[in-house]
Amino acid sequence: MSLTVAQPPRPVATPCIKVCVVDGASSLCLGCYRTLSEIAGWSRLSDDERTVIMGELPARRDRIDPALRGA
């Protein structure tokens, strides 16, 4: 008799920093720079899809008013 040990699910990579405020002008979260639809569907995206979005996030920062970013 062989026992199968269940492996815990692997964590989903996320840029979330627990600052969940959406800028109305850009429609981006001020903490992670994702859209609400990206945030809502994040766990259903493939690793490749999340990697593409995460690569876009640094450039999205510039779409948010510097006054809202605390800059």
JSON list of N, CA and C in Angstrom, two decimals:
[
{"chain": "A", "resi": 1, "resn": "MET", "atom": "N", "xyz": [0.85, -1.18, 0.00]},
{"chain": "A", "resi": 1, "resn": "MET", "atom": "CA", "xyz": [0.00, 0.00, 0.00]},
{"chain": "A", "resi": 1, "resn": "MET", "atom": "C", "xyz": [0.89, 1.23, 0.00]},
{"chain": "A", "resi": 2, "resn": "SER", "atom": "N", "xyz": [0.61, 2.11, -0.90]},
{"chain": "A", "resi": 2, "resn": "SER", "atom": "CA", "xyz": [1.40, 3.33, -1.04]},
{"chain": "A", "resi": 2, "resn": "SER", "atom": "C", "xyz": [0.56, 4.54, -0.64]},
{"chain": "A", "resi": 3, "resn": "LEU", "atom": "N", "xyz": [1.13, 5.38, 0.17]},
{"chain": "A", "resi": 3, "resn": "LEU", "atom": "CA", "xyz": [0.44, 6.59, 0.58]},
{"chain": "A", "resi": 3, "resn": "LEU", "atom": "C", "xyz": [0.89, 7.76, -0.28]},
{"chain": "A", "resi": 4, "resn": "THR", "atom": "N", "xyz": [-0.06, 8.52, -0.73]},
{"chain": "A", "resi": 4, "resn": "THR", "atom": "CA", "xyz": [0.25, 9.71, -1.51]},
{"chain": "A", "resi": 4, "resn": "THR", "atom": "C", "xyz": [0.11, 10.92, -0.59]},
{"chain": "A", "resi": 5, "resn": "VAL", "atom": "N", "xyz": [1.14, 11.69, -0.49]},
{"chain": "A", "resi": 5, "resn": "VAL", "atom": "CA", "xyz": [1.12, 12.88, 0.35]},
{"chain": "A", "resi": 5, "resn": "VAL", "atom": "C", "xyz": [0.78, 14.06, -0.53]},
{"chain": "A", "resi": 6, "resn": "ALA", "atom": "N", "xyz": [-0.28, 14.73, -0.18]},
{"chain": "A", "resi": 6, "resn": "ALA", "atom": "CA", "xyz": [-0.70, 15.90, -0.97]},
{"chain": "A", "resi": 6, "resn": "ALA", "atom": "C", "xyz": [0.29, 17.04, -0.77]},
{"chain": "A", "resi": 7, "resn": "GLN", "atom": "N", "xyz": [0.68, 17.63, -1.85]},
{"chain": "A", "resi": 7, "resn": "GLN", "atom": "CA", "xyz": [1.57, 18.79, -1.80]},
{"chain": "A", "resi": 7, "resn": "GLN", "atom": "C", "xyz": [0.72, 20.05, -1.62]},
{"chain": "A", "resi": 8, "resn": "PRO", "atom": "N", "xyz": [1.17, 20.98, -0.81]},
{"chain": "A", "resi": 8, "resn": "PRO", "atom": "CA", "xyz": [0.41, 22.22, -0.68]},
{"chain": "A", "resi": 8, "resn": "PRO", "atom": "C", "xyz": [0.46, 22.97, -2.00]},
{"chain": "A", "resi": 9, "resn": "PRO", "atom": "N", "xyz": [-0.58, 23.74, -2.29]},
{"chain": "A", "resi": 9, "resn": "PRO", "atom": "CA", "xyz": [-0.56, 24.49, -3.55]},
{"chain": "A", "resi": 9, "resn": "PRO", "atom": "C", "xyz": [0.60, 25.47, -3.56]},
{"chain": "A", "resi": 10, "resn": "ARG", "atom": "N", "xyz": [1.18, 25.65, -4.71]},
{"chain": "A", "resi": 10, "resn": "ARG", "atom": "CA", "xyz": [2.30, 26.57, -4.83]},
{"chain": "A", "resi": 10, "resn": "ARG", "atom": "C", "xyz": [1.74, 28.00, -4.80]},
{"chain": "A", "resi": 11, "resn": "PRO", "atom": "N", "xyz": [2.41, 28.90, -4.12]},
{"chain": "A", "resi": 11, "resn": "PRO", "atom": "CA", "xyz": [1.91, 30.28, -4.03]},
{"chain": "A", "resi": 11, "resn": "PRO", "atom": "C", "xyz": [1.88, 30.94, -5.40]},
{"chain": "A", "resi": 12, "resn": "VAL", "atom": "N", "xyz": [0.89, 31.79, -5.57]},
{"chain": "A", "resi": 12, "resn": "VAL", "atom": "CA", "xyz": [0.75, 32.54, -6.81]},
{"chain": "A", "resi": 12, "resn": "VAL", "atom": "C", "xyz": [1.56, 33.83, -6.68]},
{"chain": "A", "resi": 13, "resn": "ALA", "atom": "N", "xyz": [2.46, 34.07, -7.63]},
{"chain": "A", "resi": 13, "resn": "ALA", "atom": "CA", "xyz": [3.24, 35.31, -7.61]},
{"chain": "A", "resi": 13, "resn": "ALA", "atom": "C", "xyz": [2.30, 36.49, -7.78]},
{"chain": "A", "resi": 14, "resn": "THR", "atom": "N", "xyz": [2.49, 37.50, -6.97]},
{"chain": "A", "resi": 14, "resn": "THR", "atom": "CA", "xyz": [1.63, 38.67, -7.04]},
{"chain": "A", "resi": 14, "resn": "THR", "atom": "C", "xyz": [2.43, 39.93, -6.69]},
{"chain": "A", "resi": 15, "resn": "PRO", "atom": "N", "xyz": [2.10, 41.06, -7.32]},
{"chain": "A", "resi": 15, "resn": "PRO", "atom": "CA", "xyz": [2.76, 42.31, -6.99]},
{"chain": "A", "resi": 15, "resn": "PRO", "atom": "C", "xyz": [2.05, 43.07, -5.86]},
{"chain": "A", "resi": 16, "resn": "CYS", "atom": "N", "xyz": [1.01, 42.47, -5.29]},
{"chain": "A", "resi": 16, "resn": "CYS", "atom": "CA", "xyz": [0.20, 43.16, -4.27]},
{"chain": "A", "resi": 16, "resn": "CYS", "atom": "C", "xyz": [1.06, 43.53, -3.06]},
{"chain": "A", "resi": 17, "resn": "ILE", "atom": "N", "xyz": [0.92, 44.79, -2.63]},
{"chain": "A", "resi": 17, "resn": "ILE", "atom": "CA", "xyz": [1.62, 45.24, -1.42]},
{"chain": "A", "resi": 17, "resn": "ILE", "atom": "C", "xyz": [0.62, 45.69, -0.35]},
{"chain": "A", "resi": 18, "resn": "LYS", "atom": "N", "xyz": [-0.64, 45.28, -0.52]},
{"chain": "A", "resi": 18, "resn": "LYS", "atom": "CA", "xyz": [-1.71, 45.56, 0.45]},
{"chain": "A", "resi": 18, "resn": "LYS", "atom": "C", "xyz": [-2.04, 47.06, 0.55]},
{"chain": "A", "resi": 19, "resn": "VAL", "atom": "N", "xyz": [-1.85, 47.79, -0.55]},
{"chain": "A", "resi": 19, "resn": "VAL", "atom": "CA", "xyz": [-2.28, 49.18, -0.66]},
{"chain": "A", "resi": 19, "resn": "VAL", "atom": "C", "xyz": [-3.32, 49.19, -1.77]},
{"chain": "A", "resi": 20, "resn": "CYS", "atom": "N", "xyz": [-4.57, 48.91, -1.41]},
{"chain": "A", "resi": 20, "resn": "CYS", "atom": "CA", "xyz": [-5.60, 48.67, -2.41]},
{"chain": "A", "resi": 20, "resn": "CYS", "atom": "C", "xyz": [-6.49, 49.90, -2.58]},
{"chain": "A", "resi": 21, "resn": "VAL", "atom": "N", "xyz": [-5.99, 50.84, -3.38]},
{"chain": "A", "resi": 21, "resn": "VAL", "atom": "CA", "xyz": [-6.72, 52.06, -3.70]},
{"chain": "A", "resi": 21, "resn": "VAL", "atom": "C", "xyz": [-6.59, 52.25, -5.20]},
{"chain": "A", "resi": 22, "resn": "VAL", "atom": "N", "xyz": [-7.73, 52.41, -5.89]},
{"chain": "A", "resi": 22, "resn": "VAL", "atom": "CA", "xyz": [-7.69, 52.56, -7.34]},
{"chain": "A", "resi": 22, "resn": "VAL", "atom": "C", "xyz": [-7.81, 54.03, -7.71]},
{"chain": "A", "resi": 23, "resn": "ASP", "atom": "N", "xyz": [-6.89, 54.46, -8.55]},
{"chain": "A", "resi": 23, "resn": "ASP", "atom": "CA", "xyz": [-6.90, 55.82, -9.10]},
{"chain": "A", "resi": 23, "resn": "ASP", "atom": "C", "xyz": [-7.95, 55.88, -10.20]},
{"chain": "A", "resi": 24, "resn": "GLY", "atom": "N", "xyz": [-8.92, 56.78, -10.06]},
{"chain": "A", "resi": 24, "resn": "GLY", "atom": "CA", "xyz": [-10.00, 56.88, -11.04]},
{"chain": "A", "resi": 24, "resn": "GLY", "atom": "C", "xyz": [-9.53, 57.30, -12.41]},
{"chain": "A", "resi": 25, "resn": "ALA", "atom": "N", "xyz": [-8.55, 58.15, -12.49]},
{"chain": "A", "resi": 25, "resn": "ALA", "atom": "CA", "xyz": [-8.08, 58.66, -13.79]},
{"chain": "A", "resi": 25, "resn": "ALA", "atom": "C", "xyz": [-7.37, 57.58, -14.61]},
{"chain": "A", "resi": 26, "resn": "SER", "atom": "N", "xyz": [-6.55, 56.78, -13.97]},
{"chain": "A", "resi": 26, "resn": "SER", "atom": "CA", "xyz": [-5.79, 55.77, -14.69]},
{"chain": "A", "resi": 26, "resn": "SER", "atom": "C", "xyz": [-6.42, 54.38, -14.60]},
{"chain": "A", "resi": 27, "resn": "SER", "atom": "N", "xyz": [-7.33, 54.18, -13.66]},
{"chain": "A", "resi": 27, "resn": "SER", "atom": "CA", "xyz": [-7.94, 52.88, -13.37]},
{"chain": "A", "resi": 27, "resn": "SER", "atom": "C", "xyz": [-6.93, 51.85, -12.88]},
{"chain": "A", "resi": 28, "resn": "LEU", "atom": "N", "xyz": [-5.85, 52.32, -12.28]},
{"chain": "A", "resi": 28, "resn": "LEU", "atom": "CA", "xyz": [-4.81, 51.44, -11.76]},
{"chain": "A", "resi": 28, "resn": "LEU", "atom": "C", "xyz": [-4.77, 51.50, -10.24]},
{"chain": "A", "resi": 29, "resn": "CYS", "atom": "N", "xyz": [-4.43, 50.38, -9.63]},
{"chain": "A", "resi": 29, "resn": "CYS", "atom": "CA", "xyz": [-4.24, 50.34, -8.18]},
{"chain": "A", "resi": 29, "resn": "CYS", "atom": "C", "xyz": [-2.98, 51.13, -7.84]},
{"chain": "A", "resi": 30, "resn": "LEU", "atom": "N", "xyz": [-3.06, 51.97, -6.83]},
{"chain": "A", "resi": 30, "resn": "LEU", "atom": "CA", "xyz": [-1.91, 52.79, -6.43]},
{"chain": "A", "resi": 30, "resn": "LEU", "atom": "C", "xyz": [-0.81, 51.94, -5.78]},
{"chain": "A", "resi": 31, "resn": "GLY", "atom": "N", "xyz": [-1.14, 50.74, -5.34]},
{"chain": "A", "resi": 31, "resn": "GLY", "atom": "CA", "xyz": [-0.14, 49.89, -4.71]},
{"chain": "A", "resi": 31, "resn": "GLY", "atom": "C", "xyz": [0.61, 49.00, -5.68]},
{"chain": "A", "resi": 32, "resn": "CYS", "atom": "N", "xyz": [-0.13, 48.38, -6.62]},
{"chain": "A", "resi": 32, "resn": "CYS", "atom": "CA", "xyz": [0.51, 47.38, -7.49]},
{"chain": "A", "resi": 32, "resn": "CYS", "atom": "C", "xyz": [0.44, 47.74, -8.98]},
{"chain": "A", "resi": 33, "resn": "TYR", "atom": "N", "xyz": [-0.33, 48.76, -9.33]},
{"chain": "A", "resi": 33, "resn": "TYR", "atom": "CA", "xyz": [-0.46, 49.24, -10.71]},
{"chain": "A", "resi": 33, "resn": "TYR", "atom": "C", "xyz": [-1.23, 48.30, -11.62]},
{"chain": "A", "resi": 34, "resn": "ARG", "atom": "N", "xyz": [-2.00, 47.37, -11.04]},
{"chain": "A", "resi": 34, "resn": "ARG", "atom": "CA", "xyz": [-2.86, 46.52, -11.86]},
{"chain": "A", "resi": 34, "resn": "ARG", "atom": "C", "xyz": [-4.24, 47.14, -11.97]},
{"chain": "A", "resi": 35, "resn": "THR", "atom": "N", "xyz": [-4.98, 46.72, -13.00]},
{"chain": "A", "resi": 35, "resn": "THR", "atom": "CA", "xyz": [-6.38, 47.14, -13.14]},
{"chain": "A", "resi": 35, "resn": "THR", "atom": "C", "xyz": [-7.24, 46.27, -12.24]},
{"chain": "A", "resi": 36, "resn": "LEU", "atom": "N", "xyz": [-8.48, 46.71, -12.01]},
{"chain": "A", "resi": 36, "resn": "LEU", "atom": "CA", "xyz": [-9.37, 45.90, -11.18]},
{"chain": "A", "resi": 36, "resn": "LEU", "atom": "C", "xyz": [-9.63, 44.54, -11.81]},
{"chain": "A", "resi": 37, "resn": "SER", "atom": "N", "xyz": [-9.77, 44.49, -13.13]},
{"chain": "A", "resi": 37, "resn": "SER", "atom": "CA", "xyz": [-10.02, 43.19, -13.77]},
{"chain": "A", "resi": 37, "resn": "SER", "atom": "C", "xyz": [-8.80, 42.27, -13.65]},
{"chain": "A", "resi": 38, "resn": "GLU", "atom": "N", "xyz": [-7.60, 42.83, -13.71]},
{"chain": "A", "resi": 38, "resn": "GLU", "atom": "CA", "xyz": [-6.40, 42.02, -13.51]},
{"chain": "A", "resi": 38, "resn": "GLU", "atom": "C", "xyz": [-6.33, 41.48, -12.09]},
{"chain": "A", "resi": 39, "resn": "ILE", "atom": "N", "xyz": [-6.66, 42.34, -11.13]},
{"chain": "A", "resi": 39, "resn": "ILE", "atom": "CA", "xyz": [-6.64, 41.93, -9.73]},
{"chain": "A", "resi": 39, "resn": "ILE", "atom": "C", "xyz": [-7.67, 40.82, -9.50]},
{"chain": "A", "resi": 40, "resn": "ALA", "atom": "N", "xyz": [-8.89, 41.03, -10.02]},
{"chain": "A", "resi": 40, "resn": "ALA", "atom": "CA", "xyz": [-9.97, 40.06, -9.81]},
{"chain": "A", "resi": 40, "resn": "ALA", "atom": "C", "xyz": [-9.65, 38.70, -10.44]},
{"chain": "A", "resi": 41, "resn": "GLY", "atom": "N", "xyz": [-9.00, 38.70, -11.58]},
{"chain": "A", "resi": 41, "resn": "GLY", "atom": "CA", "xyz": [-8.73, 37.45, -12.27]},
{"chain": "A", "resi": 41, "resn": "GLY", "atom": "C", "xyz": [-7.35, 36.89, -12.08]},
{"chain": "A", "resi": 42, "resn": "TRP", "atom": "N", "xyz": [-6.56, 37.49, -11.20]},
{"chain": "A", "resi": 42, "resn": "TRP", "atom": "CA", "xyz": [-5.14, 37.15, -11.05]},
{"chain": "A", "resi": 42, "resn": "TRP", "atom": "C", "xyz": [-4.92, 35.66, -10.80]},
{"chain": "A", "resi": 43, "resn": "SER", "atom": "N", "xyz": [-5.69, 35.06, -9.92]},
{"chain": "A", "resi": 43, "resn": "SER", "atom": "CA", "xyz": [-5.46, 33.65, -9.57]},
{"chain": "A", "resi": 43, "resn": "SER", "atom": "C", "xyz": [-5.82, 32.71, -10.72]},
{"chain": "A", "resi": 44, "resn": "ARG", "atom": "N", "xyz": [-6.61, 33.17, -11.67]},
{"chain": "A", "resi": 44, "resn": "ARG", "atom": "CA", "xyz": [-6.97, 32.33, -12.81]},
{"chain": "A", "resi": 44, "resn": "ARG", "atom": "C", "xyz": [-6.02, 32.47, -13.99]},
{"chain": "A", "resi": 45, "resn": "LEU", "atom": "N", "xyz": [-5.11, 33.44, -13.93]},
{"chain": "A", "resi": 45, "resn": "LEU", "atom": "CA", "xyz": [-4.16, 33.64, -15.02]},
{"chain": "A", "resi": 45, "resn": "LEU", "atom": "C", "xyz": [-3.05, 32.59, -14.96]},
{"chain": "A", "resi": 46, "resn": "SER", "atom": "N", "xyz": [-2.49, 32.29, -16.11]},
{"chain": "A", "resi": 46, "resn": "SER", "atom": "CA", "xyz": [-1.35, 31.37, -16.15]},
{"chain": "A", "resi": 46, "resn": "SER", "atom": "C", "xyz": [-0.11, 32.10, -15.65]},
{"chain": "A", "resi": 47, "resn": "ASP", "atom": "N", "xyz": [0.93, 31.34, -15.33]},
{"chain": "A", "resi": 47, "resn": "ASP", "atom": "CA", "xyz": [2.19, 31.95, -14.91]},
{"chain": "A", "resi": 47, "resn": "ASP", "atom": "C", "xyz": [2.71, 32.89, -16.01]},
{"chain": "A", "resi": 48, "resn": "ASP", "atom": "N", "xyz": [2.59, 32.48, -17.26]},
{"chain": "A", "resi": 48, "resn": "ASP", "atom": "CA", "xyz": [3.06, 33.31, -18.37]},
{"chain": "A", "resi": 48, "resn": "ASP", "atom": "C", "xyz": [2.28, 34.61, -18.47]},
{"chain": "A", "resi": 49, "resn": "GLU", "atom": "N", "xyz": [0.96, 34.55, -18.29]},
{"chain": "A", "resi": 49, "resn": "GLU", "atom": "CA", "xyz": [0.14, 35.76, -18.34]},
{"chain": "A", "resi": 49, "resn": "GLU", "atom": "C", "xyz": [0.51, 36.72, -17.20]},
{"chain": "A", "resi": 50, "resn": "ARG", "atom": "N", "xyz": [0.71, 36.17, -16.01]},
{"chain": "A", "resi": 50, "resn": "ARG", "atom": "CA", "xyz": [1.10, 37.01, -14.87]},
{"chain": "A", "resi": 50, "resn": "ARG", "atom": "C", "xyz": [2.47, 37.62, -15.11]},
{"chain": "A", "resi": 51, "resn": "THR", "atom": "N", "xyz": [3.38, 36.86, -15.69]},
{"chain": "A", "resi": 51, "resn": "THR", "atom": "CA", "xyz": [4.72, 37.37, -15.97]},
{"chain": "A", "resi": 51, "resn": "THR", "atom": "C", "xyz": [4.67, 38.55, -16.93]},
{"chain": "A", "resi": 52, "resn": "VAL", "atom": "N", "xyz": [3.85, 38.46, -17.96]},
{"chain": "A", "resi": 52, "resn": "VAL", "atom": "CA", "xyz": [3.70, 39.56, -18.92]},
{"chain": "A", "resi": 52, "resn": "VAL", "atom": "C", "xyz": [3.19, 40.81, -18.21]},
{"chain": "A", "resi": 53, "resn": "ILE", "atom": "N", "xyz": [2.14, 40.66, -17.42]},
{"chain": "A", "resi": 53, "resn": "ILE", "atom": "CA", "xyz": [1.56, 41.81, -16.72]},
{"chain": "A", "resi": 53, "resn": "ILE", "atom": "C", "xyz": [2.58, 42.40, -15.74]},
{"chain": "A", "resi": 54, "resn": "MET", "atom": "N", "xyz": [3.26, 41.55, -14.99]},
{"chain": "A", "resi": 54, "resn": "MET", "atom": "CA", "xyz": [4.24, 42.05, -14.02]},
{"chain": "A", "resi": 54, "resn": "MET", "atom": "C", "xyz": [5.36, 42.81, -14.72]},
{"chain": "A", "resi": 55, "resn": "GLY", "atom": "N", "xyz": [5.69, 42.42, -15.93]},
{"chain": "A", "resi": 55, "resn": "GLY", "atom": "CA", "xyz": [6.70, 43.14, -16.69]},
{"chain": "A", "resi": 55, "resn": "GLY", "atom": "C", "xyz": [6.24, 44.53, -17.13]},
{"chain": "A", "resi": 56, "resn": "GLU", "atom": "N", "xyz": [4.93, 44.70, -17.25]},
{"chain": "A", "resi": 56, "resn": "GLU", "atom": "CA", "xyz": [4.37, 45.99, -17.67]},
{"chain": "A", "resi": 56, "resn": "GLU", "atom": "C", "xyz": [4.19, 46.96, -16.50]},
{"chain": "A", "resi": 57, "resn": "LEU", "atom": "N", "xyz": [4.16, 46.45, -15.28]},
{"chain": "A", "resi": 57, "resn": "LEU", "atom": "CA", "xyz": [3.81, 47.28, -14.12]},
{"chain": "A", "resi": 57, "resn": "LEU", "atom": "C", "xyz": [4.73, 48.48, -13.90]},
{"chain": "A", "resi": 58, "resn": "PRO", "atom": "N", "xyz": [6.05, 48.36, -13.99]},
{"chain": "A", "resi": 58, "resn": "PRO", "atom": "CA", "xyz": [6.88, 49.54, -13.74]},
{"chain": "A", "resi": 58, "resn": "PRO", "atom": "C", "xyz": [6.55, 50.72, -14.66]},
{"chain": "A", "resi": 59, "resn": "ALA", "atom": "N", "xyz": [6.24, 50.46, -15.92]},
{"chain": "A", "resi": 59, "resn": "ALA", "atom": "CA", "xyz": [5.90, 51.54, -16.85]},
{"chain": "A", "resi": 59, "resn": "ALA", "atom": "C", "xyz": [4.54, 52.15, -16.53]},
{"chain": "A", "resi": 60, "resn": "ARG", "atom": "N", "xyz": [3.65, 51.37, -15.95]},
{"chain": "A", "resi": 60, "resn": "ARG", "atom": "CA", "xyz": [2.32, 51.88, -15.60]},
{"chain": "A", "resi": 60, "resn": "ARG", "atom": "C", "xyz": [2.39, 52.93, -14.51]},
{"chain": "A", "resi": 61, "resn": "ARG", "atom": "N", "xyz": [3.39, 52.87, -13.68]},
{"chain": "A", "resi": 61, "resn": "ARG", "atom": "CA", "xyz": [3.54, 53.83, -12.57]},
{"chain": "A", "resi": 61, "resn": "ARG", "atom": "C", "xyz": [3.45, 55.26, -13.07]},
{"chain": "A", "resi": 62, "resn": "ASP", "atom": "N", "xyz": [4.00, 55.52, -14.25]},
{"chain": "A", "resi": 62, "resn": "ASP", "atom": "CA", "xyz": [4.01, 56.87, -14.80]},
{"chain": "A", "resi": 62, "resn": "ASP", "atom": "C", "xyz": [2.64, 57.35, -15.24]},
{"chain": "A", "resi": 63, "resn": "ARG", "atom": "N", "xyz": [1.66, 56.46, -15.31]},
{"chain": "A", "resi": 63, "resn": "ARG", "atom": "CA", "xyz": [0.30, 56.85, -15.69]},
{"chain": "A", "resi": 63, "resn": "ARG", "atom": "C", "xyz": [-0.48, 57.41, -14.51]},
{"chain": "A", "resi": 64, "resn": "ILE", "atom": "N", "xyz": [0.09, 57.32, -13.32]},
{"chain": "A", "resi": 64, "resn": "ILE", "atom": "CA", "xyz": [-0.58, 57.80, -12.11]},
{"chain": "A", "resi": 64, "resn": "ILE", "atom": "C", "xyz": [0.00, 59.15, -11.72]},
{"chain": "A", "resi": 65, "resn": "ASP", "atom": "N", "xyz": [-0.88, 60.07, -11.38]},
{"chain": "A", "resi": 65, "resn": "ASP", "atom": "CA", "xyz": [-0.48, 61.42, -10.96]},
{"chain": "A", "resi": 65, "resn": "ASP", "atom": "C", "xyz": [0.56, 61.29, -9.83]},
{"chain": "A", "resi": 66, "resn": "PRO", "atom": "N", "xyz": [1.72, 61.92, -9.97]},
{"chain": "A", "resi": 66, "resn": "PRO", "atom": "CA", "xyz": [2.75, 61.84, -8.93]},
{"chain": "A", "resi": 66, "resn": "PRO", "atom": "C", "xyz": [2.25, 62.24, -7.55]},
{"chain": "A", "resi": 67, "resn": "ALA", "atom": "N", "xyz": [1.30, 63.17, -7.48]},
{"chain": "A", "resi": 67, "resn": "ALA", "atom": "CA", "xyz": [0.76, 63.59, -6.18]},
{"chain": "A", "resi": 67, "resn": "ALA", "atom": "C", "xyz": [0.08, 62.42, -5.47]},
{"chain": "A", "resi": 68, "resn": "LEU", "atom": "N", "xyz": [-0.52, 61.51, -6.24]},
{"chain": "A", "resi": 68, "resn": "LEU", "atom": "CA", "xyz": [-1.20, 60.35, -5.64]},
{"chain": "A", "resi": 68, "resn": "LEU", "atom": "C", "xyz": [-0.21, 59.27, -5.25]},
{"chain": "A", "resi": 69, "resn": "ARG", "atom": "N", "xyz": [0.93, 59.24, -5.89]},
{"chain": "A", "resi": 69, "resn": "ARG", "atom": "CA", "xyz": [1.97, 58.25, -5.59]},
{"chain": "A", "resi": 69, "resn": "ARG", "atom": "C", "xyz": [2.81, 58.66, -4.38]},
{"chain": "A", "resi": 70, "resn": "GLY", "atom": "N", "xyz": [2.60, 59.84, -3.87]},
{"chain": "A", "resi": 70, "resn": "GLY", "atom": "CA", "xyz": [3.40, 60.33, -2.75]},
{"chain": "A", "resi": 70, "resn": "GLY", "atom": "C", "xyz": [4.74, 60.85, -3.18]},
{"chain": "A", "resi": 71, "resn": "ALA", "atom": "N", "xyz": [4.88, 61.10, -4.49]},
{"chain": "A", "resi": 71, "resn": "ALA", "atom": "CA", "xyz": [6.17, 61.59, -5.01]},
{"chain": "A", "resi": 71, "resn": "ALA", "atom": "C", "xyz": [6.22, 63.09, -5.02]}
]
